[in-house]
mmCIF file of C-alpha atoms in Angstrom:
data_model
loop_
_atom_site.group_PDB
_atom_site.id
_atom_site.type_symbol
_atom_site.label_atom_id
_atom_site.label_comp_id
_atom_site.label_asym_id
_atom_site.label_seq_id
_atom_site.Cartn_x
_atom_site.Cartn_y
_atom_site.Cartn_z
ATOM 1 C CA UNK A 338 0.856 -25.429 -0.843
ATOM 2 C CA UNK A 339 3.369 -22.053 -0.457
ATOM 3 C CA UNK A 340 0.815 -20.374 -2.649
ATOM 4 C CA UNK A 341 -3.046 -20.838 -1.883
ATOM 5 C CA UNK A 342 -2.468 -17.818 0.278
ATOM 6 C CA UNK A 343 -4.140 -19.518 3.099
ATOM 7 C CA UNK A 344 -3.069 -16.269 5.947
ATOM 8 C CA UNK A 345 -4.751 -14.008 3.331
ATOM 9 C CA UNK A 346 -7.616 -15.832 3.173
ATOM 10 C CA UNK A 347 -8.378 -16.396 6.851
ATOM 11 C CA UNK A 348 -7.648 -12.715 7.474
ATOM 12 C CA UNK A 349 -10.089 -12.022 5.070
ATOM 13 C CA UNK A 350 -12.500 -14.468 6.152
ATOM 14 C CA UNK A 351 -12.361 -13.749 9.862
ATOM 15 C CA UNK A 352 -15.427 -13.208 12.097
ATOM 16 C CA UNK A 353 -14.494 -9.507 13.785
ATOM 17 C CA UNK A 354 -16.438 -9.663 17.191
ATOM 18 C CA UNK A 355 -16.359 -5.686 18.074
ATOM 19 C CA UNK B 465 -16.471 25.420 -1.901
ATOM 20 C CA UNK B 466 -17.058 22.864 -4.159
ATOM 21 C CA UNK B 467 -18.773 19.514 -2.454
ATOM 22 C CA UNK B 468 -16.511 16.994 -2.144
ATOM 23 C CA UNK B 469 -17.797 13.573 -3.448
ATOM 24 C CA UNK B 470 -19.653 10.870 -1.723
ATOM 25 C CA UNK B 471 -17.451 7.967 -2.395
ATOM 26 C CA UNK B 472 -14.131 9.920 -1.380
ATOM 27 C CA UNK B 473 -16.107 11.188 1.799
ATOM 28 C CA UNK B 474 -17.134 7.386 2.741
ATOM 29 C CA UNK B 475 -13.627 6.325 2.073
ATOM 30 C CA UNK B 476 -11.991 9.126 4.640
ATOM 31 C CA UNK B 477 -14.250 8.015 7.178
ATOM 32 C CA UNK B 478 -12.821 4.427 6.485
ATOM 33 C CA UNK B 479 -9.356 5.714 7.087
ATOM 34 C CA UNK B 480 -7.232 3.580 9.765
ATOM 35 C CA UNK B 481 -6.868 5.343 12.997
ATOM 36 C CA UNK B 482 -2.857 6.084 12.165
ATOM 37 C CA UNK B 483 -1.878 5.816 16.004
ATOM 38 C CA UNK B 484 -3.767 3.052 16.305
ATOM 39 C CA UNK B 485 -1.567 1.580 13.521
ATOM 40 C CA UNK B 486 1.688 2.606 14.599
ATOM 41 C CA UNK B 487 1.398 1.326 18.108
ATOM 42 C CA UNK B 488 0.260 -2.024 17.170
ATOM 43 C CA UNK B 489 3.803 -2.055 14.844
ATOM 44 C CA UNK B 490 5.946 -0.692 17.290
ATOM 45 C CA UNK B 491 4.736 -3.188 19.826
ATOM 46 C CA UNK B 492 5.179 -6.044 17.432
ATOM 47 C CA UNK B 493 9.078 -4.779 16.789
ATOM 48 C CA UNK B 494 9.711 -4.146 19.881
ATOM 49 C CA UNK B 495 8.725 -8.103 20.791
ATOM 50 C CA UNK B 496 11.020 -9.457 17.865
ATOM 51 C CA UNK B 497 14.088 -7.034 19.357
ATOM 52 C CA UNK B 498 13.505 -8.651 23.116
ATOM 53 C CA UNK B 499 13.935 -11.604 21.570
ATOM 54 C CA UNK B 500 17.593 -13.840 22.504
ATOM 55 C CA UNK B 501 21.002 -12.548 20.354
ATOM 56 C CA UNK B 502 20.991 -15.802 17.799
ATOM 57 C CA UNK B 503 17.095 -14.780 17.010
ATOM 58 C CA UNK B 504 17.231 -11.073 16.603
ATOM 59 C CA UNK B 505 16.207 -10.159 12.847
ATOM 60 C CA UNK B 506 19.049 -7.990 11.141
ATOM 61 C CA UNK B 507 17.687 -4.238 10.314
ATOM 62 C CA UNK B 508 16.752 -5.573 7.032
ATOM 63 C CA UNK B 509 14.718 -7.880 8.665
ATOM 64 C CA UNK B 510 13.087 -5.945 10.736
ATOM 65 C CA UNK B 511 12.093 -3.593 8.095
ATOM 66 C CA UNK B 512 10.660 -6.600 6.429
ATOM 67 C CA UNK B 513 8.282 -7.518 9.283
ATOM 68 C CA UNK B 514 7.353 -3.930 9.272
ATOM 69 C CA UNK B 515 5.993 -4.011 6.054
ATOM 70 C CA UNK B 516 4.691 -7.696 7.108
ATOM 71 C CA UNK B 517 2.746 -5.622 9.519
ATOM 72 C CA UNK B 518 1.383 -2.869 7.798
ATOM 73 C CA UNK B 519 0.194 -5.396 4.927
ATOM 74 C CA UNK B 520 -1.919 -6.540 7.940
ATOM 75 C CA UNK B 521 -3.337 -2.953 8.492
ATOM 76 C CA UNK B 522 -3.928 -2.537 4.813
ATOM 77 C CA UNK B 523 -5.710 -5.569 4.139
ATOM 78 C CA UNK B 524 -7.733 -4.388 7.606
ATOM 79 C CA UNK B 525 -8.530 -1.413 5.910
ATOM 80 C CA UNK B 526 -9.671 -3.005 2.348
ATOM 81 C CA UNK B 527 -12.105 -5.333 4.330
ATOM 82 C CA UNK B 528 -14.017 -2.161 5.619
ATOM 83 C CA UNK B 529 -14.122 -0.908 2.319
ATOM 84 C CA UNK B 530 -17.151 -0.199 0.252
ATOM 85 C CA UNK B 531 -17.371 -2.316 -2.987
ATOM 86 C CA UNK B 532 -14.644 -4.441 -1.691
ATOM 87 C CA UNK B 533 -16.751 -6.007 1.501
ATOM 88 C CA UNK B 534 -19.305 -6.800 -1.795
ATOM 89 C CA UNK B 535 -16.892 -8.837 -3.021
ATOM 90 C CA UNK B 536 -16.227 -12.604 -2.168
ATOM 91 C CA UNK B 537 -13.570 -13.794 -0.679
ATOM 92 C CA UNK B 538 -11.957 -15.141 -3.663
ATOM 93 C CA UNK B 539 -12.150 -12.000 -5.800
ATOM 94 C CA UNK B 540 -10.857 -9.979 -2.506
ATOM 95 C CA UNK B 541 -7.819 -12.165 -2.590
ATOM 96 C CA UNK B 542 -7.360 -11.632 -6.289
ATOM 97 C CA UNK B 543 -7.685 -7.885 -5.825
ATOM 98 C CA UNK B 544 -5.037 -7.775 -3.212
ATOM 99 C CA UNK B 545 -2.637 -10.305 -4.929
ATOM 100 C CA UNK B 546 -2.586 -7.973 -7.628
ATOM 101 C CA UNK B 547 -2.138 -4.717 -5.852
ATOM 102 C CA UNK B 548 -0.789 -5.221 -2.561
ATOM 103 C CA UNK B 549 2.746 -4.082 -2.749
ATOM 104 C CA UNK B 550 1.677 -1.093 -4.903
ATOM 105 C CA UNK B 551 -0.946 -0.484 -1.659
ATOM 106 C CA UNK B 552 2.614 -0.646 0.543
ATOM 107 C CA UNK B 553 4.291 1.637 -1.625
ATOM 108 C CA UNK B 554 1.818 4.304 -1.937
ATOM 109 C CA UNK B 555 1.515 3.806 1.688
ATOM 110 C CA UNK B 556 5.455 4.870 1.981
ATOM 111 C CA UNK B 557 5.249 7.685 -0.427
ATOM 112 C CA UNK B 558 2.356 9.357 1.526
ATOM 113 C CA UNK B 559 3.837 9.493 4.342
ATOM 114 C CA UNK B 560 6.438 10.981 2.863
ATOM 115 C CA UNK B 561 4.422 13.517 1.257
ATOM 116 C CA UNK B 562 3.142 14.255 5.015
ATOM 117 C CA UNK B 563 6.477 13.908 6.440
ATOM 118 C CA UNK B 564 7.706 16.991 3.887
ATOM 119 C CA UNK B 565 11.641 16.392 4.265
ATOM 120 C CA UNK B 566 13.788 15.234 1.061
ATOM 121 C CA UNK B 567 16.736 14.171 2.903
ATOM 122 C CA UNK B 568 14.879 11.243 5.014
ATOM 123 C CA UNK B 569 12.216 8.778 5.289
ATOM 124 C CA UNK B 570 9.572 8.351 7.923
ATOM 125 C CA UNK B 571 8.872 4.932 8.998
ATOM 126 C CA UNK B 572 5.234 3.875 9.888
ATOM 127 C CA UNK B 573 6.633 3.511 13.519
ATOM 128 C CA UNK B 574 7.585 7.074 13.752
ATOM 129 C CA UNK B 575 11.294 6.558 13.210
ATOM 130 C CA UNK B 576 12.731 9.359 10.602
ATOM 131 C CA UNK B 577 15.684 7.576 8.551
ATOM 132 C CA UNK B 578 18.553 9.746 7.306
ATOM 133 C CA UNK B 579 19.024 9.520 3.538
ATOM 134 C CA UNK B 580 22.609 9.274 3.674
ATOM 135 C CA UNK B 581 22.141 6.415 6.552
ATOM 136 C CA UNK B 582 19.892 4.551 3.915
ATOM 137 C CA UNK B 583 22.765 5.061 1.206
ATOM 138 C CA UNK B 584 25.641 3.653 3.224
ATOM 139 C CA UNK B 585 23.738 0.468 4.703
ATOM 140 C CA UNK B 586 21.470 -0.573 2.283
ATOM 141 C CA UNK B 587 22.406 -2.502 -0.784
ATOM 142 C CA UNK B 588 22.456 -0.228 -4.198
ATOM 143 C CA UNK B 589 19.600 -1.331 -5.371
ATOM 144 C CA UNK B 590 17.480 -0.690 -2.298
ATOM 145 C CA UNK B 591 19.108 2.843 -1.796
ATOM 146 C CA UNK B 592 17.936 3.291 -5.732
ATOM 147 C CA UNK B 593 14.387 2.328 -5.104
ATOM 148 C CA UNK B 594 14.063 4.471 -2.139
ATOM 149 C CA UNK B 595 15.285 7.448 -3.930
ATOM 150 C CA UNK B 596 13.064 6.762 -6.570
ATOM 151 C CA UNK B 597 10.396 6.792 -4.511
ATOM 152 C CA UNK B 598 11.614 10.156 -3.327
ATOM 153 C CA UNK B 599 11.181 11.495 -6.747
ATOM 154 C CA UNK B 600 7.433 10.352 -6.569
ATOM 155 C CA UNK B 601 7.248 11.888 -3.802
ATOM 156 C CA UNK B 602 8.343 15.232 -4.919
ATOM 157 C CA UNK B 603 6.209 14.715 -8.160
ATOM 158 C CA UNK B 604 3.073 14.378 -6.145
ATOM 159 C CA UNK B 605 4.233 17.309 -3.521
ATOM 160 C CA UNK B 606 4.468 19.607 -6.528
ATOM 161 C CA UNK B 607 0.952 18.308 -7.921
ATOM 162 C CA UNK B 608 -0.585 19.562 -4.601
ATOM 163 C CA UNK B 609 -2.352 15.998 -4.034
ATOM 164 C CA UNK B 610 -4.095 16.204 -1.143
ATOM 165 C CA UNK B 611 -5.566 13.685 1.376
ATOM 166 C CA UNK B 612 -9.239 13.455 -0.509
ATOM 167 C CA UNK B 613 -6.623 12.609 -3.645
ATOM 168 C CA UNK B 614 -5.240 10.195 -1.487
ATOM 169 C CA UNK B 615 -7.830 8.327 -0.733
ATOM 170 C CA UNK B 616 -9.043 8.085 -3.629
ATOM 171 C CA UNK B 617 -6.242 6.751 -5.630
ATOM 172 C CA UNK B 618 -5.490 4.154 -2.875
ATOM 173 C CA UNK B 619 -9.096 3.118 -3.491
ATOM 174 C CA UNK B 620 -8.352 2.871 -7.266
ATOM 175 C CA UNK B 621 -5.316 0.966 -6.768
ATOM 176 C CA UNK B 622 -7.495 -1.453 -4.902
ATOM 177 C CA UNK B 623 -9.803 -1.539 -8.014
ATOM 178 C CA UNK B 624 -7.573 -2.479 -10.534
ATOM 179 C CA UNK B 625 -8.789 -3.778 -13.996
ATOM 180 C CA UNK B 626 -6.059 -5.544 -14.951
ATOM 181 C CA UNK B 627 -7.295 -8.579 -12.562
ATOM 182 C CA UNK B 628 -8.195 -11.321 -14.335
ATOM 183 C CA UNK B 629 -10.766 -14.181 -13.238
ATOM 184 C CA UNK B 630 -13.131 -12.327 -11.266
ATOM 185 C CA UNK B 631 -16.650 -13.567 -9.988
ATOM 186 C CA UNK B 632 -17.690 -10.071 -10.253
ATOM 187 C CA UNK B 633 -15.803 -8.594 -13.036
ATOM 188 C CA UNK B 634 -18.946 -5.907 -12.956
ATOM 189 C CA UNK B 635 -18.514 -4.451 -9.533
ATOM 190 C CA UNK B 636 -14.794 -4.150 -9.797
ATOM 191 C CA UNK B 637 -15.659 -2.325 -13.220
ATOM 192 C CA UNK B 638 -18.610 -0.139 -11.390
ATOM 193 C CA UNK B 639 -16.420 0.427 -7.682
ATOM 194 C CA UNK B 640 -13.562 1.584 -10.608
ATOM 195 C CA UNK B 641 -15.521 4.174 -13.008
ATOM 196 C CA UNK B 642 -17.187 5.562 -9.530
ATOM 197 C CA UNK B 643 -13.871 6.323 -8.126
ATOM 198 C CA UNK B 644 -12.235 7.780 -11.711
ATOM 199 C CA UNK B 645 -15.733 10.206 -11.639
ATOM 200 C CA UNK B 646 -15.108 11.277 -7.945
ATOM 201 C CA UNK B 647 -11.454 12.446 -8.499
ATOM 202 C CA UNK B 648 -12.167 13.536 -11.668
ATOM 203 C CA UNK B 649 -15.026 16.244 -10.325
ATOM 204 C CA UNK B 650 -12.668 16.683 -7.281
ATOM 205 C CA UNK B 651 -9.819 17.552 -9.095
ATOM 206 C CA UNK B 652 -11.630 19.576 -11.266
ATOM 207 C CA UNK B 653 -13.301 21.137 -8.186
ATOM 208 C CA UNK B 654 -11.607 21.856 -6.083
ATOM 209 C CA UNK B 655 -7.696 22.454 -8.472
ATOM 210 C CA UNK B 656 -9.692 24.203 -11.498
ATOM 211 C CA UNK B 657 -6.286 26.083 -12.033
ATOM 212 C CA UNK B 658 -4.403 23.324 -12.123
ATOM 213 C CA UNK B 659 -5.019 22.355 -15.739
ATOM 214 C CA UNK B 660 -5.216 18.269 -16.144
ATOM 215 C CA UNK B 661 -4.722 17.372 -12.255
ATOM 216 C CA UNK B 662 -6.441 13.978 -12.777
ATOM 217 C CA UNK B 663 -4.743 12.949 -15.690
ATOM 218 C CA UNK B 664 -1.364 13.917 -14.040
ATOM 219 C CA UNK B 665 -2.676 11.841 -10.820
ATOM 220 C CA UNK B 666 -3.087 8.849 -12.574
ATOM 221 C CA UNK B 667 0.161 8.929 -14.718
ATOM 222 C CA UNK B 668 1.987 8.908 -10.766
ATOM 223 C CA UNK B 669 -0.020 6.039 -9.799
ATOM 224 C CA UNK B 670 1.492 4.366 -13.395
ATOM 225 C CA UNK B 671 4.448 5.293 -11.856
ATOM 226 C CA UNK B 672 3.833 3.926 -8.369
ATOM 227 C CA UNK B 673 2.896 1.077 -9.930
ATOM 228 C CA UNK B 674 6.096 0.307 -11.721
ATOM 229 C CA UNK B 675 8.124 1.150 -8.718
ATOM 230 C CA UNK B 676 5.871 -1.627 -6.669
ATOM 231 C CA UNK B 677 7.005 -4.906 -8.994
ATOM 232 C CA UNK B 678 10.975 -3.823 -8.946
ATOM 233 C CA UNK B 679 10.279 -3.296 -5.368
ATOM 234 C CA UNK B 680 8.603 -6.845 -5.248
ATOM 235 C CA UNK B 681 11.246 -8.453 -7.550
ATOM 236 C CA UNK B 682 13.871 -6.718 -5.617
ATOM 237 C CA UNK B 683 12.137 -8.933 -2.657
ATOM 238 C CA UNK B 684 12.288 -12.068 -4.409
ATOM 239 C CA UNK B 685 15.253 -12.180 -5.208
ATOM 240 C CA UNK B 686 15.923 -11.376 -1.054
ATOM 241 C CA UNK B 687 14.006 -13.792 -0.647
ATOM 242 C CA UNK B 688 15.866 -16.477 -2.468
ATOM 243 C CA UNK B 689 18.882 -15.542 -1.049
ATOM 244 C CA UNK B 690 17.152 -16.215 2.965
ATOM 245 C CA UNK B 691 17.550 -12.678 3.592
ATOM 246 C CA UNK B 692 13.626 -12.643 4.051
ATOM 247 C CA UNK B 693 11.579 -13.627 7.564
ATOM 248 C CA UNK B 694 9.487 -16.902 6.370
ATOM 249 C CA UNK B 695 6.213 -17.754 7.662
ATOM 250 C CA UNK B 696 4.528 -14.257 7.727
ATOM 251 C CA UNK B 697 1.627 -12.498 5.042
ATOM 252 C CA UNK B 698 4.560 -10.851 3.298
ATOM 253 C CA UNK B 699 5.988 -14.050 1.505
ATOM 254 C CA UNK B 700 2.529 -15.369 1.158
ATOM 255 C CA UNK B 701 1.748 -12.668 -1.047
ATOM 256 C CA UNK B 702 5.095 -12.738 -2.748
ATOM 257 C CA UNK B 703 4.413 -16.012 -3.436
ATOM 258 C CA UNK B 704 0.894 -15.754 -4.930
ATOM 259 C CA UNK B 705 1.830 -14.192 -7.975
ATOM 260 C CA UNK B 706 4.839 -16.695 -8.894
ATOM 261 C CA UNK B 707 3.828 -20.083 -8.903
#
C-alpha cells in the first residue's frame, strides 16, 4: 500500500478549475 | 542573433511564476513553525517539508508541460518516479547558479544559508552532498549555461530513457530527441565559441544525476532512522522506487 503512489497520482489526475 | 528554438521557447513560457512559488512555501513553513513546542519539526525537518513542497511545484510544472500532458497518467508517474529527486536537485543547483555566491546556499524561500552554518549542523554526509553540489554549481557557472539551457535540460531530465514500461515508449523517445536537437542548435547558436557546449551540458546533468540517488539514499536511510516527516509526496516518492 506505502508504494502505489496514490498522492502522486491524484495530483496528477486532478481536475484544475482556473 | 540566432533564433532560439521552439520547444525551449514553449517551455520558458511554462516556467512557474518563482514568487508565486516561494510564497506558497513560506506560508506552508511558517504554519508548521506556529505549530505547539512537542510538534515543531527540527531544522532538518523543516528542510524536508521544503523539498516536500517544491516536489509539489515541480510536479505542477511537469503537468503543464508539452509531451508530458500527452502522456497518461501512468507513464507520468513513471516519468517522475524516475526523475524526481534529480528534478529537486537541479532545482537547488540553479538557484545557486542565480544566487552567484560560493560560500552559501539560497533556499527556495529566500533564506541564504552560510556554508560554514551548513558544515557545523548538518551531519557529514549532508555537508558533503551540499558541497558537491557546489562544485556543480561552479562547473555549470563556468560553462556559461544559461536559462534557455536550463530549461531545456530540466525538460530532458523529465524525458528520461532509462524508464522502463511505458505505454508510450514513442513519445518519451520523440519529446527526448526534440529536446537533444533544440539545445544542440542552441548551444551551437548561440555559444559557437564555446567548442562542445552540449556535450559538456549533458555530462553535468550525468553528474546531477548521480548526486540525486546518494542524495535519495542519503534520505532513506533518514528515513529509516524517523528523522523524516511521514505522510507527505516526499516519502511517497521515496518509496516508489524501493519496494
Amino acid at each position: 500500500k506505502k508504494n502505489n503512489n496514490a498522492l502522486l497520482r491524484y495530483l496528477l489526475d486532478k481536475d484544475d478549475t482556473k | 542573433p540566432p533564433d532560439i528554438p521552439e520547444v525551449i521557447l514553449k517551455l520558458l513560457q511554462l516556467e512557474p511564476d518563482e514568487a508565486q512559488v516561494k510564497g506558497r512555501i513560506v506560508a506552508c513553513l511558517q504554519q508548521e513553525q506556529g505549530k505547539g513546542r512537542h510538534e515543531r519539526l527540527s531544522t532538518f525537518g523543516l528542510m524536508c517539508k521544503m523539498a516536500d513542497q517544491t516536489l509539489f511545484s515541480i510536479v505542477e510544472w511537469a503537468r503543464s508541460c508539452i509531451f508530458f500532458k500527452e502522456l497518461e497518467v501512468g507513464d507520468q508517474m513513471k516519468l517522475l518516479q524516475n526523475c524526481w529527486s534529480e528534478l529537486l536537485v537541479f532545482d537547488h543547483i540553479y538557484r545557486q547558479l542565480q544566487h552567484g555566491k560560493e560560500q552559501s546556499v539560497l533556499l527556495v524561500t529566500g533564506q541564504e544559508v552560510d556554508m560554514s552554518a551548513i558544515a557545523a549542523q548538518a551531519g557529514s554526509i549532508l555537508n558533503t552532498l551540499v558541497l558537491r553540489a557546489q562544485e556543480l554549481v561552479l562547473h555549470l557557472h563556468s560553462l556559461q549555461v544559461d536559462r534557455q539551457e536550463f530549461v531545456c535540460l530540466k525538460f530532458l531530465i523529465l524525458f528520461s530513457l532509462d524508464v522502463k514500461y511505458l505505454e508510450n515508449h514513442a513519445l518519451v523517445r520523440e519529446a527526448q530527441e526534440k529536446a537533444n536537437a533544440a539545445l544542440l542548435e542552441y548551444t551551437a547558436g548561440h555559444y559557437p565559441h564555446c567548442a562542445d557546449k552540449f556535450r559538456q551540458l549533458l555530462l553535468r546533468l550525468a553528474e546531477v544525476r548521480a548526486l540525486s540517488m546518494q542524495a535519495e539514499e542519503y534520505l532513506y536511510h533518514k528515513h529509516l532512522s524517523g528523522e523524516v516527516p511521514c505522510n507527505n509526496l516526499l516519502i511517497e516518492m521515496l518509496h516508489a522506487k524501493r519496494t
